[in-house]
Tab-separated table of C-alpha atoms in Angstrom:
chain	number	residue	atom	x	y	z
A	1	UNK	CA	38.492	-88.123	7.913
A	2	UNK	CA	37.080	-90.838	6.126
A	3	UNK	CA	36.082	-89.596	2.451
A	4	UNK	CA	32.792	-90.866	2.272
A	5	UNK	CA	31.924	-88.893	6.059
A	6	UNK	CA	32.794	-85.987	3.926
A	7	UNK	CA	31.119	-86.595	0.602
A	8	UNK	CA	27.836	-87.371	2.907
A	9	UNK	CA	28.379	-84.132	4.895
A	10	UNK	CA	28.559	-82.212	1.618
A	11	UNK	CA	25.467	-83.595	0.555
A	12	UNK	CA	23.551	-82.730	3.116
A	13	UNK	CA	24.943	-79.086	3.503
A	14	UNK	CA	24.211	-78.667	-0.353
A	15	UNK	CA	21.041	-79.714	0.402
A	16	UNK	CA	20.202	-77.406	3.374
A	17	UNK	CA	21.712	-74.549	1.223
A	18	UNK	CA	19.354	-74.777	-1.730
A	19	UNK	CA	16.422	-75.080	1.229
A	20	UNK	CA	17.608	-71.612	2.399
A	21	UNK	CA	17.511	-70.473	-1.609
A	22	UNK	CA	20.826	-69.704	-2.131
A	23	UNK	CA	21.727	-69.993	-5.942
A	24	UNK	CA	21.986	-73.255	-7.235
A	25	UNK	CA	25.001	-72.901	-9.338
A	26	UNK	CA	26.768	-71.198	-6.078
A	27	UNK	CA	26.256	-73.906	-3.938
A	28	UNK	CA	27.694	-76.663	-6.186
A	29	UNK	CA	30.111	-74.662	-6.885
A	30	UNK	CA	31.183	-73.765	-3.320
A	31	UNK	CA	30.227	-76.879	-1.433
A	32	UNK	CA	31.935	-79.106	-4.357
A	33	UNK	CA	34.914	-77.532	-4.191
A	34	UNK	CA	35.566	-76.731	-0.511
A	35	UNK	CA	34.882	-80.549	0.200
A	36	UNK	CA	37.281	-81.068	-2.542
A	37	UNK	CA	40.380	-79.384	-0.624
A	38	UNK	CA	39.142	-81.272	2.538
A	39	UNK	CA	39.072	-84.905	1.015
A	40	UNK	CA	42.594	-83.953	-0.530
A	41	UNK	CA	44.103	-82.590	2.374
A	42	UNK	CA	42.446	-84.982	5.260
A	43	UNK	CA	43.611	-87.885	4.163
A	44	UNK	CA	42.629	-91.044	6.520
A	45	UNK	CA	44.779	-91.762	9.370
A	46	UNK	CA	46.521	-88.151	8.436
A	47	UNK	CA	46.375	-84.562	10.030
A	48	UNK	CA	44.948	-81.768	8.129
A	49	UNK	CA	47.371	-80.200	5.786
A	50	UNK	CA	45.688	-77.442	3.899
A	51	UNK	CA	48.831	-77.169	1.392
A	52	UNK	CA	48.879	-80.442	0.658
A	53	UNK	CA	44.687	-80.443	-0.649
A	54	UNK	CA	44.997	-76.949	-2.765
A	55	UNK	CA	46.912	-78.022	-6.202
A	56	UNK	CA	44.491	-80.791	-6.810
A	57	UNK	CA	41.827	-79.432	-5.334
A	58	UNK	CA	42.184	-76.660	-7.780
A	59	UNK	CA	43.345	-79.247	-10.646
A	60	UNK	CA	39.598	-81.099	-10.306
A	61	UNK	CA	37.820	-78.048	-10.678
A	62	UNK	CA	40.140	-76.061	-13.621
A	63	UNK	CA	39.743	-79.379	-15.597
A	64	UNK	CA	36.084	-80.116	-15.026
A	65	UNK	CA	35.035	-76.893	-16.172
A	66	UNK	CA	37.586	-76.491	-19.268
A	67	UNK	CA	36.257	-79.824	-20.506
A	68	UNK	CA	32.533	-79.673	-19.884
A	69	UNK	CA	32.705	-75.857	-21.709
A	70	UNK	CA	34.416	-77.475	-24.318
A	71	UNK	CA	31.851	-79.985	-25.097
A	72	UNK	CA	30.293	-79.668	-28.655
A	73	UNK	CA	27.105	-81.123	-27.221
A	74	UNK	CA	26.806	-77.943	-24.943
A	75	UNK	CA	26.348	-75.543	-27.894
A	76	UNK	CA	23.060	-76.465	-28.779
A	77	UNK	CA	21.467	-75.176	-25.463
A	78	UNK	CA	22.169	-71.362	-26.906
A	79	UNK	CA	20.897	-72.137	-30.254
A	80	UNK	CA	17.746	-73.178	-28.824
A	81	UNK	CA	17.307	-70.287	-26.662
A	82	UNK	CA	17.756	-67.479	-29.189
A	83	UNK	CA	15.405	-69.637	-31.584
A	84	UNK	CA	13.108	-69.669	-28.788
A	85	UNK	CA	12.770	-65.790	-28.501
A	86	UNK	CA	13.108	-64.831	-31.487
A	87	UNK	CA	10.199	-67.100	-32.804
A	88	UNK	CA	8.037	-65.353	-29.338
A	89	UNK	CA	9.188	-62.153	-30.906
A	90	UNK	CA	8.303	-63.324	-34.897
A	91	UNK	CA	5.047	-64.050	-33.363
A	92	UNK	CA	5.526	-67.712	-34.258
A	93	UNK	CA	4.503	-69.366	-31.113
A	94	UNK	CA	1.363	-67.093	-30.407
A	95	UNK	CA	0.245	-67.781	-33.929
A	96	UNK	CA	-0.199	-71.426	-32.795
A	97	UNK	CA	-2.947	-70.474	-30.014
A	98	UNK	CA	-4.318	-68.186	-32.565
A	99	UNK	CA	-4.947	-70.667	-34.543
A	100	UNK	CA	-6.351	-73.493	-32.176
A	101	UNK	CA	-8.594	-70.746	-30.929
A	102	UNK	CA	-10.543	-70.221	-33.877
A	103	UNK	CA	-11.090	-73.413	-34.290
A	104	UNK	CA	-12.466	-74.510	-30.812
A	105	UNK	CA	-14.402	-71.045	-30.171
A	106	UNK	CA	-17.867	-72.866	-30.195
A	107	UNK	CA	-16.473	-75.949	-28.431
A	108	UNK	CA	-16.877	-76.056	-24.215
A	109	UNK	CA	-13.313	-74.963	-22.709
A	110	UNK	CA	-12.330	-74.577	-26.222
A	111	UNK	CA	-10.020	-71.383	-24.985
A	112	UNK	CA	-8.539	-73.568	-22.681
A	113	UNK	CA	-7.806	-76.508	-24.872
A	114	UNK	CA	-6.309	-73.519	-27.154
A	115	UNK	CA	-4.494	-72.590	-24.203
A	116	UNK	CA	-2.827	-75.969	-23.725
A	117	UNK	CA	-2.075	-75.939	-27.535
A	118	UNK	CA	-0.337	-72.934	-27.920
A	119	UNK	CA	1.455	-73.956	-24.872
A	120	UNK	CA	2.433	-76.727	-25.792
A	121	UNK	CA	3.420	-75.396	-29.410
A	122	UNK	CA	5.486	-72.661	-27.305
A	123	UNK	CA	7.240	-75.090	-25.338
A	124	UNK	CA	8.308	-77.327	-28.301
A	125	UNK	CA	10.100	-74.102	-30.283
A	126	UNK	CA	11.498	-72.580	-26.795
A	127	UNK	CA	12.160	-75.859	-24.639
A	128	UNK	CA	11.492	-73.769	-21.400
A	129	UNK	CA	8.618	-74.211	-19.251
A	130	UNK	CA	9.052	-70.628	-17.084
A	131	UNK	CA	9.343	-69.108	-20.451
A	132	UNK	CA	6.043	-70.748	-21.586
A	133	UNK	CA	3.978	-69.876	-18.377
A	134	UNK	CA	5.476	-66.566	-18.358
A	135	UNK	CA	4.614	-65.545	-22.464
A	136	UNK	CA	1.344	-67.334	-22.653
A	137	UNK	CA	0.047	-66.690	-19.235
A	138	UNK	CA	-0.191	-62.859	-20.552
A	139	UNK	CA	-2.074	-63.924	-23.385
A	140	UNK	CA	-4.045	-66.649	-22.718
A	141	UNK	CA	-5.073	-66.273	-19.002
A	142	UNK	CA	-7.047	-62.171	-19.868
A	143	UNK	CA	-8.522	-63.654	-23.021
A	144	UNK	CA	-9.999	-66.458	-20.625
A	145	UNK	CA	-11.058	-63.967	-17.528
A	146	UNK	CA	-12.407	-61.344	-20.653
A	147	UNK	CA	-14.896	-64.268	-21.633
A	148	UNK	CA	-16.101	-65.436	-18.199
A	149	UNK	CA	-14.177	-68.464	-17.475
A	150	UNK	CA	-13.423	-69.299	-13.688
A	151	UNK	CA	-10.134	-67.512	-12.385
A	152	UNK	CA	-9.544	-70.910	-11.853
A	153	UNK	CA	-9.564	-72.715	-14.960
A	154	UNK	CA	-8.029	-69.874	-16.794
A	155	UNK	CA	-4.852	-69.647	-14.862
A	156	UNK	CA	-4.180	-73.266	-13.749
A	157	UNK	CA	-4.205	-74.288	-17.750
A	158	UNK	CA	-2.130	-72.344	-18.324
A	159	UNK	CA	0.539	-72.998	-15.667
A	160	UNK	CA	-0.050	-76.858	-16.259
A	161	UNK	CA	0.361	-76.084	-20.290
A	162	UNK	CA	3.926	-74.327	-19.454
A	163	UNK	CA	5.297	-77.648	-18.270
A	164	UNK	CA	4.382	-79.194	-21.343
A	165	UNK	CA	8.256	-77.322	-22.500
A	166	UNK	CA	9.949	-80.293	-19.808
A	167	UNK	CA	8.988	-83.177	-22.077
A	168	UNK	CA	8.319	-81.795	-25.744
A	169	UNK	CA	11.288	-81.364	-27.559
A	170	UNK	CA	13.686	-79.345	-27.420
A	171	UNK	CA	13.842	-79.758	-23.761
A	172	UNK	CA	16.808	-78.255	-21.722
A	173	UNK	CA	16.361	-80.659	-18.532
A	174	UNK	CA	16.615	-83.725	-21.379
A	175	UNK	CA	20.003	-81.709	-22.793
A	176	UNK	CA	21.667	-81.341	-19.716
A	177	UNK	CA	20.557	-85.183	-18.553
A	178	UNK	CA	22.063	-86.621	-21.969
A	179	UNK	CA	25.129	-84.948	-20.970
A	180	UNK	CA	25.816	-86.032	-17.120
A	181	UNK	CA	24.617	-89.462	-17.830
A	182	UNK	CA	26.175	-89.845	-21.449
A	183	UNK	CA	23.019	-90.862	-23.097
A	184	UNK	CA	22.012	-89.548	-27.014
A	185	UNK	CA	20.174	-85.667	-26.874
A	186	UNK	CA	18.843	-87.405	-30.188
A	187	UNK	CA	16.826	-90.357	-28.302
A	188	UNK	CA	15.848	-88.402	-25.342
A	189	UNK	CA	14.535	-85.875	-27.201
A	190	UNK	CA	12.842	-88.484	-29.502
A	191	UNK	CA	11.651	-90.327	-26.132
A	192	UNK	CA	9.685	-87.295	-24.405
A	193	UNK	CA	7.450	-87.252	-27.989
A	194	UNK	CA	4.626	-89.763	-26.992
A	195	UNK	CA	4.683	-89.157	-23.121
A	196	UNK	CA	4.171	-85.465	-24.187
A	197	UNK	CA	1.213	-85.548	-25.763
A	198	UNK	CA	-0.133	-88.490	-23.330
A	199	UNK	CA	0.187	-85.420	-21.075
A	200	UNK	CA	-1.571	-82.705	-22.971
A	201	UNK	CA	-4.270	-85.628	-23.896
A	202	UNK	CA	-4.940	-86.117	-19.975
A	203	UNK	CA	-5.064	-81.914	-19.409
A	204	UNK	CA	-7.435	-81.760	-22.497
A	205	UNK	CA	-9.622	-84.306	-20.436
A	206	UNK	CA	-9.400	-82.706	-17.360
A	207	UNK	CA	-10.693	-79.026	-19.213
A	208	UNK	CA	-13.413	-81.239	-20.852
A	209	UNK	CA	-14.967	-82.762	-17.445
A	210	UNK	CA	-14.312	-79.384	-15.749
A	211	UNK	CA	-16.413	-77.577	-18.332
A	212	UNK	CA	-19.075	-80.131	-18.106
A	213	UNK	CA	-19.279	-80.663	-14.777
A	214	UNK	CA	-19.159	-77.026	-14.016
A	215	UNK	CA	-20.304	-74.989	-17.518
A	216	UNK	CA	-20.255	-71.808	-15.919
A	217	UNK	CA	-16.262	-71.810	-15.469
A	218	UNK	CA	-16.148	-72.500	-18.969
A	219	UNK	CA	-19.016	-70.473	-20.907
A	220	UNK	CA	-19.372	-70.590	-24.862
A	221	UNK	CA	-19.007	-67.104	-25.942
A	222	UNK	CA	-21.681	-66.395	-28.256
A	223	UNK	CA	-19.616	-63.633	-30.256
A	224	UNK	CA	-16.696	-66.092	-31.519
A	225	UNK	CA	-18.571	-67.409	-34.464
A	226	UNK	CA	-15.767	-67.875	-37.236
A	227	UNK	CA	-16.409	-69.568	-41.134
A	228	UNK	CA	-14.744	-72.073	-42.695
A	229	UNK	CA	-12.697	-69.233	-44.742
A	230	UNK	CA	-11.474	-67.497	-41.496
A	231	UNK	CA	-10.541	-70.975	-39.869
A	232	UNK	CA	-8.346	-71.525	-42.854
A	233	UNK	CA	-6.484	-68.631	-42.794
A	234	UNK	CA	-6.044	-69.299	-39.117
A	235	UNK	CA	-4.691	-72.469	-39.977
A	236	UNK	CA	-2.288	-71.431	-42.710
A	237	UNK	CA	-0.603	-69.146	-40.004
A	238	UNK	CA	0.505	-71.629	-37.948
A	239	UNK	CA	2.616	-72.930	-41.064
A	240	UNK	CA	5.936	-71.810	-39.781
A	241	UNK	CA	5.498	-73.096	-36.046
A	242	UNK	CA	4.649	-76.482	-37.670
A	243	UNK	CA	8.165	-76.031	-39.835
A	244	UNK	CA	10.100	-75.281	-36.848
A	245	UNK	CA	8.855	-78.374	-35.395
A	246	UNK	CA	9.628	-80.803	-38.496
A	247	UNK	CA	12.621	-79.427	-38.558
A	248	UNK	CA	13.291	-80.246	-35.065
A	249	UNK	CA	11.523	-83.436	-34.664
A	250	UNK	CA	11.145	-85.094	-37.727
A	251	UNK	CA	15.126	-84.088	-38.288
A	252	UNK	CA	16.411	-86.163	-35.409
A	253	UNK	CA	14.393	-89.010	-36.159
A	254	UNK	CA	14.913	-89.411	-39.550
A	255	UNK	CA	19.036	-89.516	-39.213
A	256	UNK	CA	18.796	-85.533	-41.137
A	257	UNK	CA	19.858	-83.759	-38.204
A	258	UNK	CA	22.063	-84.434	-34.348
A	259	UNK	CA	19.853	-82.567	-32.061
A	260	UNK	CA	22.647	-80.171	-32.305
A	261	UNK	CA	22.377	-79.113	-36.139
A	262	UNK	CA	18.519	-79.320	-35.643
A	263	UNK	CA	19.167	-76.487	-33.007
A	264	UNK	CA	21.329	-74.520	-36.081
A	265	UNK	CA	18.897	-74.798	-38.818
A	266	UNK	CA	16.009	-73.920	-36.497
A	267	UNK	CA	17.912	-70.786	-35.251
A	268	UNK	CA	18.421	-70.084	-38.861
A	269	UNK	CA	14.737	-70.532	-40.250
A	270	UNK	CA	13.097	-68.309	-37.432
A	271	UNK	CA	15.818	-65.345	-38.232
A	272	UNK	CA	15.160	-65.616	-42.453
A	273	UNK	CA	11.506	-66.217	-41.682
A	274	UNK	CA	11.500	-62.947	-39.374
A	275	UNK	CA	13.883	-60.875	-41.960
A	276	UNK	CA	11.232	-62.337	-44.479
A	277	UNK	CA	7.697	-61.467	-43.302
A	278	UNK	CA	8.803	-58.068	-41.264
A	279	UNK	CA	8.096	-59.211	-38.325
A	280	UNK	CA	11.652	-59.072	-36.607
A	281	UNK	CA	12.467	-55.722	-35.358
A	282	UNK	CA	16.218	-54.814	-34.824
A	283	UNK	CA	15.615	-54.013	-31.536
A	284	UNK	CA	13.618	-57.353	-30.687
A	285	UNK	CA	17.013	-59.013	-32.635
A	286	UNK	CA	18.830	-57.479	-29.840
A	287	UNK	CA	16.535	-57.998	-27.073
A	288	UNK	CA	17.046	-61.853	-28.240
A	289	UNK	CA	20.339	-62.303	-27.758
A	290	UNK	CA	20.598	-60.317	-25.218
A	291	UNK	CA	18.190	-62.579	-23.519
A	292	UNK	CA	19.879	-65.807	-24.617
A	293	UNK	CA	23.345	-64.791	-23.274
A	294	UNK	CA	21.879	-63.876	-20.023
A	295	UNK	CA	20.274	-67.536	-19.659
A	296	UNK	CA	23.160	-69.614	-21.254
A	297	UNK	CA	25.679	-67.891	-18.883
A	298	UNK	CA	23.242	-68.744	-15.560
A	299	UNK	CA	22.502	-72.475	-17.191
A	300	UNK	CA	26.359	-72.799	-18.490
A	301	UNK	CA	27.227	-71.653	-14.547
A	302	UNK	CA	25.258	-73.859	-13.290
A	303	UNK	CA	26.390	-77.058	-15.683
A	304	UNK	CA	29.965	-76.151	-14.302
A	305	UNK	CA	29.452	-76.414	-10.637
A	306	UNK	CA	27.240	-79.716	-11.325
A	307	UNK	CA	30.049	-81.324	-12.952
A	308	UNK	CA	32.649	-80.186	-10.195
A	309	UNK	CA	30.080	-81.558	-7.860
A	310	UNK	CA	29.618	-85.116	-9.852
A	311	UNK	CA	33.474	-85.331	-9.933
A	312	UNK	CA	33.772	-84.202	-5.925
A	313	UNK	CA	30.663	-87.207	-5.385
A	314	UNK	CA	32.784	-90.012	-6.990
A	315	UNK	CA	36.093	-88.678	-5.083
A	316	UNK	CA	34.681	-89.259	-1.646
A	317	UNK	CA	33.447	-92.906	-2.995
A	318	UNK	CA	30.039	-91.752	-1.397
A	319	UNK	CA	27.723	-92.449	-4.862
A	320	UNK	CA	29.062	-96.182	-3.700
A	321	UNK	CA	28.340	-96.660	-0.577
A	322	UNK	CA	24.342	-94.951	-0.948
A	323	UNK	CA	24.416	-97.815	-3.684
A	324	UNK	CA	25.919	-100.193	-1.530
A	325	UNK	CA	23.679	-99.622	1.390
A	326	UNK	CA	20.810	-99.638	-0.925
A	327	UNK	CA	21.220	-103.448	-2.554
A	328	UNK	CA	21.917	-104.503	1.000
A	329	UNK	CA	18.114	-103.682	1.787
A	330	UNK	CA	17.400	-105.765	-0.301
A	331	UNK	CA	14.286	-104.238	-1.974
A	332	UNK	CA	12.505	-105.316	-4.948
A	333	UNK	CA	12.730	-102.756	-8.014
A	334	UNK	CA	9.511	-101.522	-7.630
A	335	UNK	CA	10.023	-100.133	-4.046
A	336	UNK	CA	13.473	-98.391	-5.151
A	337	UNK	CA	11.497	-96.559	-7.880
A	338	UNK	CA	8.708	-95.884	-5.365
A	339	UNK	CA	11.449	-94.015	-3.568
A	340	UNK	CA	13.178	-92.589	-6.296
A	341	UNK	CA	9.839	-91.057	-7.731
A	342	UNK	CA	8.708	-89.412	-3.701
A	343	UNK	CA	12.336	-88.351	-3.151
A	344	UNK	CA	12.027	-86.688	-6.769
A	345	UNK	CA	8.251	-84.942	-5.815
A	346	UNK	CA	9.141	-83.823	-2.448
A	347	UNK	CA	12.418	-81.976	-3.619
A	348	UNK	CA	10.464	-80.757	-6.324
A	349	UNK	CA	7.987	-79.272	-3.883
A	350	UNK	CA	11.360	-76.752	-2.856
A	351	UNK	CA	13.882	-77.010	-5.434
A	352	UNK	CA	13.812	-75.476	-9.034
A	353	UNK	CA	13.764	-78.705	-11.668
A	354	UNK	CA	17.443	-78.192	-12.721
A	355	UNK	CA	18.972	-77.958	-9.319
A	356	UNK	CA	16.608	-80.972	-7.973
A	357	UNK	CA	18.058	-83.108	-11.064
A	358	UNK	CA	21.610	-82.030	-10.817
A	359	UNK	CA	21.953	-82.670	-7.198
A	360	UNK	CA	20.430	-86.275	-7.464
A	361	UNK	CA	21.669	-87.769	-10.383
A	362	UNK	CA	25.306	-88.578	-8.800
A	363	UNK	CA	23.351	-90.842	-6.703
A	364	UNK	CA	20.310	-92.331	-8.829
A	365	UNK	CA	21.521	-92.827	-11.696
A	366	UNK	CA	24.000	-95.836	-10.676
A	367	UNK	CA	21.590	-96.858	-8.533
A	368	UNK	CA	19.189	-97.234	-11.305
A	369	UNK	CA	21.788	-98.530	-14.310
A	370	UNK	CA	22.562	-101.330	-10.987
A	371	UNK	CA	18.922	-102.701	-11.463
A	372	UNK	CA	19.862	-103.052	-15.447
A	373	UNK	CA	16.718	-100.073	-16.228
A	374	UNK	CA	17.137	-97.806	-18.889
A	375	UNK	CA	18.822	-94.869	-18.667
A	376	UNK	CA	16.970	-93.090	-21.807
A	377	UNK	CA	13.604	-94.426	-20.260
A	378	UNK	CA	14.701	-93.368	-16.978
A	379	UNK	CA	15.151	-89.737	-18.593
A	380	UNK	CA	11.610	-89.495	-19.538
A	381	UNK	CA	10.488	-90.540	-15.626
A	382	UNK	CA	12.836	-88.136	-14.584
A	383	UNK	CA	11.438	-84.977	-16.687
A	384	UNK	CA	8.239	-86.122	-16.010
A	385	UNK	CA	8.948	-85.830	-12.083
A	386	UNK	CA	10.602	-82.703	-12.529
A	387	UNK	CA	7.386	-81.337	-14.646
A	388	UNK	CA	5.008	-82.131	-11.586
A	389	UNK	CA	7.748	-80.306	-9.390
A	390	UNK	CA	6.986	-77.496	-11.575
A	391	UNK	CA	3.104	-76.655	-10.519
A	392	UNK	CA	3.437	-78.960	-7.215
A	393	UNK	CA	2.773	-76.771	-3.852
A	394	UNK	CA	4.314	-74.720	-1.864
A	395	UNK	CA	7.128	-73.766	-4.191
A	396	UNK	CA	5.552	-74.486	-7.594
A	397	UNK	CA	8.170	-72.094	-10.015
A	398	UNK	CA	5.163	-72.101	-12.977
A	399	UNK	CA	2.014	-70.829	-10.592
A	400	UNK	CA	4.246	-68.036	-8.668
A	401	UNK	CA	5.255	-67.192	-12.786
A	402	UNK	CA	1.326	-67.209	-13.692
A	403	UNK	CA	0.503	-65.535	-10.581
A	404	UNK	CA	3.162	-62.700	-11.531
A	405	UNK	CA	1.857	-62.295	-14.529
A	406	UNK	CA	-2.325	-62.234	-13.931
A	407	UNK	CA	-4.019	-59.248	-12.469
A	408	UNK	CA	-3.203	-58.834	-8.653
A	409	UNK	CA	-6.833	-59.905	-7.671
A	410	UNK	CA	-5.896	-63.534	-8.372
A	411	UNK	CA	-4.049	-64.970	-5.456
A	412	UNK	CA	-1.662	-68.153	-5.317
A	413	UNK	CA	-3.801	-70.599	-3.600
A	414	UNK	CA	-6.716	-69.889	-6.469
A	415	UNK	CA	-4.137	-70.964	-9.155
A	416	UNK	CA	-2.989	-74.043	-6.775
A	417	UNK	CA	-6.478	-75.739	-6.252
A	418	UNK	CA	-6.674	-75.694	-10.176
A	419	UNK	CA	-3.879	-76.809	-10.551
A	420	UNK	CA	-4.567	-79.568	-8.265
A	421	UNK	CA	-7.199	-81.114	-10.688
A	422	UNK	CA	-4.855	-81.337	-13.451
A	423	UNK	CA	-2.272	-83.638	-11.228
A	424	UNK	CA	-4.390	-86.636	-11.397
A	425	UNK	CA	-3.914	-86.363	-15.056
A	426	UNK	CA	-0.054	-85.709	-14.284
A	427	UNK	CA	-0.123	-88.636	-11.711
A	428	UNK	CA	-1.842	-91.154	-14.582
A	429	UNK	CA	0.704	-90.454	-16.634
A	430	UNK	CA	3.569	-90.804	-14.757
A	431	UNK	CA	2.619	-94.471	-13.780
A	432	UNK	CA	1.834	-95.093	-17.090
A	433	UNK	CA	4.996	-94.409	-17.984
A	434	UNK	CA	6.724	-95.898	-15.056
A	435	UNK	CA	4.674	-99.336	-15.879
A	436	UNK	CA	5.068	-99.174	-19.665
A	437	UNK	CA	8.774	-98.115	-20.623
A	438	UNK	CA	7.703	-98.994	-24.141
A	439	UNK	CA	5.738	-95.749	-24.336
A	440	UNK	CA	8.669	-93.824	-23.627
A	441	UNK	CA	11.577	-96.121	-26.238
A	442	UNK	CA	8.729	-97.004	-28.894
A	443	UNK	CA	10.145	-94.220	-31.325
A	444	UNK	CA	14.090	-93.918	-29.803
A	445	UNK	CA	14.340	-97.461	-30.590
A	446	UNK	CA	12.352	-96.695	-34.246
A	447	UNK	CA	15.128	-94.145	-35.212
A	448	UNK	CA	16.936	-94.478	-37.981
């Protein structure tokens, strides 16, 4: 059988197999690797000799995963977890919305603008979107309902503010691109910056125009009345969040830290600063790591079978010949990313993020470095698509996370037509940064 019949067949079975939810990291896994022993052993023009497919069969997929385990580059994803939960359990993420919503408590949707802060502040320690929604959407979506705001407004902010973790740095989907596509961690990460907070500028908008347009889902309450004093001290305890983001941020881009080392130090500041002020509990230590083993093995598992399944795409020649057929359309670059950016929103309306982007970046990403585009720019649109995929109906990972989380009275579809008036914003951006690359390599390209 001809290799590229096989590599297509694989494809499509993956595909079908992640419709019918089986585990991502299984079905790369499995599919890679059986269609592995049948490219080795069916040669073209040969019979089918199973004996003849099983040492290198097995030789692809023993040295794809003892190399990509290997990688230095991979050791920054477990950093970045554990400094994720233990700054959630140092308090050093809530602090944040604390902060933002003394501040904004006389301003109209000011709890949901703090909403989208602390979310956003979460998701630049933790780098995890589900994480976000799921931590902040039992903090931020009560306070909300307890003040009258629409059931609405209250949970849809904060399942748009969870996806804010895709593009702010740290960002696990940019760690996990960098490595299948080779590009710098560093300049992704730095990349994601502006395009972030384009995005929480366009859901700030939205909350404004949906509290003026409809006050009542977005009443003033007339007991949160702070002073200048208590505003103050509000801000001074967000001092360690905006450390922890320095370090991060304002490490990689001044040459201080590789993303990697920024992950160490961080991990290191949150566990002094918890020992420090009290707030880290032994037990909450524990629960951490815990935690972040748990994760890293599923994301580590998953890694694996994507790189036996990148290696298993470019055996069967079949990333060449979807390139091939491609170019001999003979469209214009707009149209390919036209197609690119609906084949990325209507996987992400079934997929998870990380299984949509490891499945498809075999195929678009030499498709894309064909057209001469940038690969680091091409990282942001990416995120950005898988973001939307987050919150985009029927599957929507960070609404079904809200709605877990929310008193049972609020359904799914409530949640969804909010969330539907914060895509446009979503939508905006995306072409903005689709038409404008510069937005996305203005500070990448200013790094030192």
């Amino acid at each position: 059988m001809e290799p590229t019949t096989i590599g297509a067949y694989g494809f499509i079975v993956a595909l079908v197999m992640m419709f019918l939810r089986v585990p991502i990291a299984f079905v790369l896994v499995s599919v890679a690797s059986v269609c592995s022993l049948i490219t080795y052993a069916w040669r073209p023009g040969r019979d089918f000799d199973l004996e003849r497919g099983i040492r290198p069969a097995l030789s692809l997929i023993e040295t794809n995963a003892f190399d990509f385990i290997h990688s230095y580059s991979l050791s920054m994803i477990p950093l970045f977890i554990a400094a994720g939960h233990i700054a959630y359990h140092t308090r050093i993420t809530t602090d944040i919305y604390a902060a933002v919503r003394v501040w904004l408590a006389r301003m109209p949707g000011g709890l949901a603008i703090a909403s989208l802060f602390g979310c956003g502040g979460f998701s630049a320690i933790t780098g995890s979107s589900l994480a976000c929604a799921s931590s902040m959407g039992r903090i931020c979506v009560p306070e909300m309902l307890r003040f009258g705001y629409g059931k609405q407004l209250a949970t849809s902010t904060v399942a748009m503010g969870g996806t804010l973790g895709s593009l702010i740095p740290p960002s696990v989907l940019f760690i996990l691109y960098g490595m299948f596509t080779e590009q710098s961690v560093n300049k992704l990460f730095m990349a994601g910056i502006l395009p972030g907070i384009l995005t929480m500028l366009g859901f700030i908008l939205v909350v404004v125009v949906w509290s003026l347009v409809k006050p009542s889902d977005a009443p003033v309450p007339d007991e949160l009345s702070y002073t200048f004093k208590d505003k103050f001290k509000a801000g001074l305890k967000g001092w360690p969040a905006l450390a922890l983001m320095t370090i991060i941020i304002g490490g990689i881009y001044g040459g201080i830290f590789t993303a990697t080392e920024a992950a160490a130090v961080s991990l290191a500041f949150v566990i002094v600063f918890g020992a420090v002020s009290r707030r880290l509990k032994w037990s909450d230590f524990l629960s951490s790591m815990k935690e972040t083993a748990y994760q890293t093995a599923s994301l580590f598992f998953i890694a694996i079978g994507a790189k036996i399944f990148v290696s298993f795409v470019s055996l069967t020649g079949v990333t060449g010949a979807f390139v091939a057929f491609v170019a001999g359309l003979g469209l214009e670059t707009w149209m390919v990313l036209l197609f690119i950016v609906l084949l990325y929103v209507g996987l992400g309306m079934f997929l998870d993020s990380i299984g949509t982007m490891l499945l498809t970046l075999p195929f678009v990403i030499p498709l894309v470095e064909g057209m001469g585009l940038d690969l680091i720019w091409f990282g942001v649109v990416v995120v950005k698509l898988l973001e939307i995929g987050l919150v985009t109906p029927p599957l929507g990972m960070n609404v079904f996370v809200i709605n877990s989380v929310v008193t049972s009275e609020i359904k799914v579809h409530t949640i969804f037509f909010g969330v539907m008036k914060f895509l446009v914003a979503d939508f905006v951006v995306l072409g903005l940064i689709v038409a404008f690359p510069i937005i996305s390599l203005l500070i990448p390209n200013a790094m030192s």
